[in-house]
mmCIF file of C-alpha atoms in Angstrom:
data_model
loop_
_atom_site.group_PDB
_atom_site.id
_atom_site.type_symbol
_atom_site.label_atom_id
_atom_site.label_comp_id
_atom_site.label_asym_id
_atom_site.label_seq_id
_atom_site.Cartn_x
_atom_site.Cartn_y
_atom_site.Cartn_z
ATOM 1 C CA UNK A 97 86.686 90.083 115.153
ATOM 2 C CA UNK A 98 89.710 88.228 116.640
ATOM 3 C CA UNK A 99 91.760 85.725 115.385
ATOM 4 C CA UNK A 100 92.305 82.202 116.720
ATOM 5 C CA UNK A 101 95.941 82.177 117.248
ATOM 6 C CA UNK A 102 98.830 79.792 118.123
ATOM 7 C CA UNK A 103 102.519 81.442 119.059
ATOM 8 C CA UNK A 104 105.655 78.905 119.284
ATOM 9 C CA UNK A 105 108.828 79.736 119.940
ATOM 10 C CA UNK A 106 112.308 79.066 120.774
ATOM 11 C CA UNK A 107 112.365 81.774 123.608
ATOM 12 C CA UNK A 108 109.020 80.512 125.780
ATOM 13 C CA UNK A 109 108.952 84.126 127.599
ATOM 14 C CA UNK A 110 108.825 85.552 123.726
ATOM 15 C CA UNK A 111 106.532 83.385 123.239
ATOM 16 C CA UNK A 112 104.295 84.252 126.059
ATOM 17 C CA UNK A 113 104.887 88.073 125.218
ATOM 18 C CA UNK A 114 103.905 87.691 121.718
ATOM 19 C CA UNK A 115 100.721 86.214 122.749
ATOM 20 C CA UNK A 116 99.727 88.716 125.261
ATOM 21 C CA UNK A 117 99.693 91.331 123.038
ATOM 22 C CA UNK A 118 97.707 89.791 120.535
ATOM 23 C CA UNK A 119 95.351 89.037 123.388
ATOM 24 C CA UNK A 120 95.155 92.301 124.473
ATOM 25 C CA UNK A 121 94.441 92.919 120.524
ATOM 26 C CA UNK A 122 91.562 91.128 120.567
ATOM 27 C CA UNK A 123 92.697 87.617 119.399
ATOM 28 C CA UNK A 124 91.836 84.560 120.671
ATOM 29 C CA UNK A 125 95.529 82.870 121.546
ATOM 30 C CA UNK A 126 94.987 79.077 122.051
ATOM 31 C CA UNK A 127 98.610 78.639 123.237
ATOM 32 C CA UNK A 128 102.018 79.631 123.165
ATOM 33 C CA UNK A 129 104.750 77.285 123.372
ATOM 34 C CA UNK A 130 108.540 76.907 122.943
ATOM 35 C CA UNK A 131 108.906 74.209 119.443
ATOM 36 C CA UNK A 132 109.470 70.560 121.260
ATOM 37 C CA UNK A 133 108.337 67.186 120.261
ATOM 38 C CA UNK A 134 104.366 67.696 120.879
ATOM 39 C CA UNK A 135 104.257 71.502 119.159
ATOM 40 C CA UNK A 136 103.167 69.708 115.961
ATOM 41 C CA UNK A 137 100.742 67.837 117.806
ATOM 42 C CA UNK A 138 99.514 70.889 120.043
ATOM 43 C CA UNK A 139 99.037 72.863 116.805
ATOM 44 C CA UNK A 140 97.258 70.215 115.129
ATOM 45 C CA UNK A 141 94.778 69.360 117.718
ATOM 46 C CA UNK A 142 93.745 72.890 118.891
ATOM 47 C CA UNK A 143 93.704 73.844 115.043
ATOM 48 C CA UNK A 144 93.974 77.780 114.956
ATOM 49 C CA UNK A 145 93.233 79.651 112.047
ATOM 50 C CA UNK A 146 96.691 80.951 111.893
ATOM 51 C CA UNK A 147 100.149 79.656 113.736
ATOM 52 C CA UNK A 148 103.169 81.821 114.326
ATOM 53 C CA UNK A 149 106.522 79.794 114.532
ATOM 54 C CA UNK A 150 109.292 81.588 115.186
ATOM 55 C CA UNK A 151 113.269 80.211 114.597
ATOM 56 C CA UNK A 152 116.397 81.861 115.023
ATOM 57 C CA UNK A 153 117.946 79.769 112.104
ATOM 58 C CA UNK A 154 115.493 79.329 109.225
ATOM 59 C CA UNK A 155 118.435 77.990 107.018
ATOM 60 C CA UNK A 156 119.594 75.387 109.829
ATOM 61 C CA UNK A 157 118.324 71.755 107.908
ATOM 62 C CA UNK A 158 115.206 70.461 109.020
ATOM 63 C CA UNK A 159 114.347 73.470 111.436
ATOM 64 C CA UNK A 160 110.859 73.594 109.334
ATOM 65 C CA UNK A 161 109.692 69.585 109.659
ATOM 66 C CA UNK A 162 107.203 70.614 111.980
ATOM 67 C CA UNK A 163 105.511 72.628 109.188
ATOM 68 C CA UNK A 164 105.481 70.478 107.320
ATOM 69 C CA UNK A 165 103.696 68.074 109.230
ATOM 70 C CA UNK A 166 101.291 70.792 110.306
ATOM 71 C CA UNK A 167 100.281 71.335 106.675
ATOM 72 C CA UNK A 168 99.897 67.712 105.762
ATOM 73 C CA UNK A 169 97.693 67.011 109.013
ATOM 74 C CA UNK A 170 95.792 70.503 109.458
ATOM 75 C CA UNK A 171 96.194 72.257 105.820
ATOM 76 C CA UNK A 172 93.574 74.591 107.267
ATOM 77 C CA UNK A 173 96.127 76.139 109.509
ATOM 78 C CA UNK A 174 98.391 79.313 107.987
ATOM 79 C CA UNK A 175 101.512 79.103 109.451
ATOM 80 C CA UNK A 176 103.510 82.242 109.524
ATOM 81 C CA UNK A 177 107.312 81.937 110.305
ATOM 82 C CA UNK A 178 109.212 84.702 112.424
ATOM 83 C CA UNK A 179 112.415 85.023 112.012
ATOM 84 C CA UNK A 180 115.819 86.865 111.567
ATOM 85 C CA UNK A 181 116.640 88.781 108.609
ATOM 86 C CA UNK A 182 117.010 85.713 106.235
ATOM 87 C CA UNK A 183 119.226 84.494 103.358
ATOM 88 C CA UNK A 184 117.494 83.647 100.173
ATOM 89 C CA UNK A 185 117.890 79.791 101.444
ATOM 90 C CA UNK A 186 115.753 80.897 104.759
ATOM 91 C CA UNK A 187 113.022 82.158 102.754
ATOM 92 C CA UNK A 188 112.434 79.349 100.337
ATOM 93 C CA UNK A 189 113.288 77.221 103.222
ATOM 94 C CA UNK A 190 110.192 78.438 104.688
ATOM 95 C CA UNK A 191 107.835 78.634 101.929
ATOM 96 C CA UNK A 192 109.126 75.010 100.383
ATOM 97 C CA UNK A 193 107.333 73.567 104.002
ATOM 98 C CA UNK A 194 103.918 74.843 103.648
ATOM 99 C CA UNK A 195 104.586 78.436 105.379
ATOM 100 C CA UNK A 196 102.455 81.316 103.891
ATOM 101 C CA UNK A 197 104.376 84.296 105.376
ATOM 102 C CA UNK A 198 107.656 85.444 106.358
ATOM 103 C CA UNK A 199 107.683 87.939 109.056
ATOM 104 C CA UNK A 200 110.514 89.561 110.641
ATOM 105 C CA UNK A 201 110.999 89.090 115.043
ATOM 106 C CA UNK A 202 112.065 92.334 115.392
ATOM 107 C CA UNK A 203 108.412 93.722 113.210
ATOM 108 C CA UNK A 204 106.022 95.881 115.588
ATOM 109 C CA UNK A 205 102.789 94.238 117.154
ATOM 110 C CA UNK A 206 100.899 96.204 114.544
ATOM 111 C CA UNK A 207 102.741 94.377 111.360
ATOM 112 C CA UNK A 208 102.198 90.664 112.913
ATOM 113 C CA UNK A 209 98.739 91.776 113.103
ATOM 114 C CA UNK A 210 98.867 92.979 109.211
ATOM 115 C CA UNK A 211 100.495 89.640 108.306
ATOM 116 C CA UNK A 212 98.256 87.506 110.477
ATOM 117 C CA UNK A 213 94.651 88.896 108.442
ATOM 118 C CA UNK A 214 96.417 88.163 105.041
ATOM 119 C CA UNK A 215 97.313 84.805 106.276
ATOM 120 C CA UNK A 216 93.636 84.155 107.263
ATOM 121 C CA UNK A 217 92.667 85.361 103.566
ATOM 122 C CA UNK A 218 95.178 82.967 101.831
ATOM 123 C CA UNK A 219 97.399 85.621 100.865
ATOM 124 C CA UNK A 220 101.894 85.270 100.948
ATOM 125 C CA UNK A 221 103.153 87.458 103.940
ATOM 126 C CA UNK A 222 106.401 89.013 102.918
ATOM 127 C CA UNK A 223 107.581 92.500 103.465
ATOM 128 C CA UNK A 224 108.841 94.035 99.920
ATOM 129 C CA UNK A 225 112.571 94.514 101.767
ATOM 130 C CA UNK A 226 112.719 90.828 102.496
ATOM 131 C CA UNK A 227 112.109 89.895 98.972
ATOM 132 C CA UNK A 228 114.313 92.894 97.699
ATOM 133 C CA UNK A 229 117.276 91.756 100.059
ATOM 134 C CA UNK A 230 116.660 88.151 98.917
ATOM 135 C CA UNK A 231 116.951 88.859 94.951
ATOM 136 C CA UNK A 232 119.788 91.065 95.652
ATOM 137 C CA UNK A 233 121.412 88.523 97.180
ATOM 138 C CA UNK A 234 120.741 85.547 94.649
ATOM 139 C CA UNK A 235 121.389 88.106 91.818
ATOM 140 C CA UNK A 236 124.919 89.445 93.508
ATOM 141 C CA UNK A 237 125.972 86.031 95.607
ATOM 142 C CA UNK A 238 128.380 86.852 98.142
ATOM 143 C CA UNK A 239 131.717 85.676 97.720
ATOM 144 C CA UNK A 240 132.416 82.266 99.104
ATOM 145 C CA UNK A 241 136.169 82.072 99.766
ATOM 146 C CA UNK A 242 136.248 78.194 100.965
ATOM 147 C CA UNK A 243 134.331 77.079 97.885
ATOM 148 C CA UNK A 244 137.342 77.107 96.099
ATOM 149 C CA UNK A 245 139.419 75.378 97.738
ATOM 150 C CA UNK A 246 136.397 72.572 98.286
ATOM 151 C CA UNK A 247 136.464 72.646 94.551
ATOM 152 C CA UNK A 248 140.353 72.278 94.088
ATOM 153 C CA UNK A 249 140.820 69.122 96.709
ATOM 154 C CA UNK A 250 137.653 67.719 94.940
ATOM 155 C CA UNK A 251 140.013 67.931 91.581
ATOM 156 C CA UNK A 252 143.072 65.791 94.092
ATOM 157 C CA UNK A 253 143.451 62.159 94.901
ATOM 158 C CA UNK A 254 144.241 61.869 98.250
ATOM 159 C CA UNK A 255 148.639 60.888 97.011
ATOM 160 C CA UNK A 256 148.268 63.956 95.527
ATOM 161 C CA UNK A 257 147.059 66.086 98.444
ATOM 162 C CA UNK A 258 149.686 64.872 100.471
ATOM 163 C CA UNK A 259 152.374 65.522 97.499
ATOM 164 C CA UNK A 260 150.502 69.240 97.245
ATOM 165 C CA UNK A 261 151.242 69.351 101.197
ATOM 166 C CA UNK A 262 154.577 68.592 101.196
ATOM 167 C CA UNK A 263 155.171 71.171 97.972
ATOM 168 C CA UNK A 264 153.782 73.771 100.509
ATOM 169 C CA UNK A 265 156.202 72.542 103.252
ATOM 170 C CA UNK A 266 159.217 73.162 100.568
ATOM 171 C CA UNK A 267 160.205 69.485 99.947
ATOM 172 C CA UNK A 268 162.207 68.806 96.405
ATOM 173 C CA UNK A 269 161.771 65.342 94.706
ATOM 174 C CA UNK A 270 164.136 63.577 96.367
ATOM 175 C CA UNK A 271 162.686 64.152 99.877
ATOM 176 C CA UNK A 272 158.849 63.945 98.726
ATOM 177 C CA UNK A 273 159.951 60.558 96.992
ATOM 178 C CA UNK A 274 161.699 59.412 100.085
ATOM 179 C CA UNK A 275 159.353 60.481 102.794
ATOM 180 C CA UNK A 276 156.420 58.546 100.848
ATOM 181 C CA UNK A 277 158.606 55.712 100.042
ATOM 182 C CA UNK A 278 158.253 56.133 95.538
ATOM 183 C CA UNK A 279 160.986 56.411 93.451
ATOM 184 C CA UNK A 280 161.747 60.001 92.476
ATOM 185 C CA UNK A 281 160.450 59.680 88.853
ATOM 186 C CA UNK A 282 157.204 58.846 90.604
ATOM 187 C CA UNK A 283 156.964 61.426 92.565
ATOM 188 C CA UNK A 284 157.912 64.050 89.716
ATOM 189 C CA UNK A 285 154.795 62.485 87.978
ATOM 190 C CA UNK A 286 152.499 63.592 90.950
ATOM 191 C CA UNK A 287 153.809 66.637 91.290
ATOM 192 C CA UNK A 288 153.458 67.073 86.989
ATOM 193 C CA UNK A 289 149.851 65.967 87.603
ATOM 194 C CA UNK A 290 149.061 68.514 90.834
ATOM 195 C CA UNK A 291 150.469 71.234 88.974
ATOM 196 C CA UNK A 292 148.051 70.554 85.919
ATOM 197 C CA UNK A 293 145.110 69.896 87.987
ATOM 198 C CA UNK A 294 145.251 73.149 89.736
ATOM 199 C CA UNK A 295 146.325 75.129 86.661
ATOM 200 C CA UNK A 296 149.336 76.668 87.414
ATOM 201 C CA UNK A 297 152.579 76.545 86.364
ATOM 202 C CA UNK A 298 155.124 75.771 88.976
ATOM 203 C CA UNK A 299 155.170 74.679 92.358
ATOM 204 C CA UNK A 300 155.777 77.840 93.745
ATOM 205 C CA UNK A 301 152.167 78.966 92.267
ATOM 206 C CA UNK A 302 150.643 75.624 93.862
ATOM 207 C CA UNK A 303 151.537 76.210 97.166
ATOM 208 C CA UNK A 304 150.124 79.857 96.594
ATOM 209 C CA UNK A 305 147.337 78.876 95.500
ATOM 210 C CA UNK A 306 146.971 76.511 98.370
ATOM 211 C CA UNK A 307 147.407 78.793 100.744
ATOM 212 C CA UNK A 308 145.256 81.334 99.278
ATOM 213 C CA UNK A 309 142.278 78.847 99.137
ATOM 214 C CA UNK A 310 142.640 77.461 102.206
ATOM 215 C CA UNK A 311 143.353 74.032 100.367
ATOM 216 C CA UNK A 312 145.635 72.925 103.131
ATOM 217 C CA UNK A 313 143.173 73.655 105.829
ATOM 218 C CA UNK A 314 140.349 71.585 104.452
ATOM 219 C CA UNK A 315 143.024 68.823 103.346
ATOM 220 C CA UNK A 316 142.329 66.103 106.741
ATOM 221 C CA UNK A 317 145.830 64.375 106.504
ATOM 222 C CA UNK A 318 147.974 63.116 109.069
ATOM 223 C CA UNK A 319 151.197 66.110 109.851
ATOM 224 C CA UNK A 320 154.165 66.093 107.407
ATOM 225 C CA UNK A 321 156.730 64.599 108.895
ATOM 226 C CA UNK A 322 160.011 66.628 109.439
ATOM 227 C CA UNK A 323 162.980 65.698 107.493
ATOM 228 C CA UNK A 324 166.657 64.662 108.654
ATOM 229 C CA UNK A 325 169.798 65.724 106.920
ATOM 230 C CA UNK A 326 167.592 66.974 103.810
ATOM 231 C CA UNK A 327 166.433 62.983 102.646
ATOM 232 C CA UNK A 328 164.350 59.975 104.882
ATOM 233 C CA UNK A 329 164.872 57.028 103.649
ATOM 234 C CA UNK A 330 161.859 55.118 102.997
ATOM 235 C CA UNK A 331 161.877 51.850 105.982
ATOM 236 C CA UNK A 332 162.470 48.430 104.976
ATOM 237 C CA UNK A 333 160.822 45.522 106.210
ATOM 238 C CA UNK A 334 163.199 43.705 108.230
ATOM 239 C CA UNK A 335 163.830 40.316 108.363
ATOM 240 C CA UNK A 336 163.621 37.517 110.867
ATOM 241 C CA UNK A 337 165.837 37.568 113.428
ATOM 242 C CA UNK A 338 168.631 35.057 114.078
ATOM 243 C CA UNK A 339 168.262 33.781 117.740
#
């Protein structure tokens, strides 16, 4: 005996394919439709026994509100998400909004099938090489390159970032303390204090360190600016002028 069945997705003519050849299956497909506004309110009024959503990003924020209102207003509705191969994030993503199964978009007719009767019988729908991908992931993270250097500013006040920058641009003392307008003893302190903050012994190893982070690149500060005849003198306020 068919299933009642409701296909949205972000592709309409994917949608529309999906659903014809569950109809030729012998499912009952009450609609397909591309996810807008009303998709939550189709799905809820025409209350199918099962409701395939599919999403290109399952990670992307909010991509799953609409199941979650379709399990707080029709809880009798399985909703099955099809998707890309996933990051762990994806996955939960999907299950922490009511969905009961995790299916692949590239899976054959006959697997949608498989996962739509488990769905109908309350059961998770997620092929053993999602899961194993997902805890092989979350066991053996992937290396995150940028997180470091998010970590390292996070360590900075911005004085210091733009001391840190103007390390990296080869500045001594004198010229960091004139270009900011500090005395020199000051800005030996900042540089004493960026040094211990990132660890590392000299400024040579800073600016490495920088660089190899991509510090600098996440740093939003206004350009360096160049230096005349090795020292800028800080400006002065001037005076009133005699008429």
């Amino acid at each position: 005996m068919g299933v009642r069945v409701m296909v949205v997705d972000d592709h309409r003519l994917l949608a529309e394919a999906l659903a014809s050849a569950l109809k030729l299956r012998g499912h009952r497909v009450l609609a397909a439709a591309a996810p807008a506004a009303g998709a939550a309110d189709l799905v809820v009024a025409r209350a199918p026994e099962v409701c395939l959503i599919g999403t290109a990003t399952p990670a992307e924020p909010g991509i799953f509100d609409p199941v979650v209102r379709i399990r707080a207003e029709a809880p009798q509705v399985a909703v099955v998400v099809l998707g890309p191969v996933p990051s762990p994030r994806g996955i939960a993503a999907a299950f922490a909004a009511g969905a009961c199964g995790y299916v692949r978009h590239d899976e054959r007719i006959e697997g949608v099938e498989r996962a739509i009767a488990r769905a109908c019988k309350g059961e998770a729908v997620v092929a053993p090489q999602l899961l194993a991908g997902a805890f092989a992931e979350l066991l053996n993270p992937a290396a995150q390159p940028d997180d470091e250097g998010q970590r390292l500013l996070g360590l900075l006040t911005p004085r210091e970032v733009e001391v840190l920058v103007r390390v990296a641009e080869g500045e001594d003392t004198r010229v960091i303390a004139a270009g900011m307008g500090i005395a020199p003893s000051t800005a030996r302190t900042h540089v004493q204090r960026v040094l211990m903050k990132l660890g590392v012994g000299s400024r040579l190893e800073a600016a490495a360190l920088a660089a190899r982070t991509g510090l600098l690149d996440r740093a939003a500060l206004p350009a360096v600016p160049a230096q005349r005849g090795g020292v800028q003198a800080p400006e002065r306020p001037q005076g009133p002028r005699s008429p």
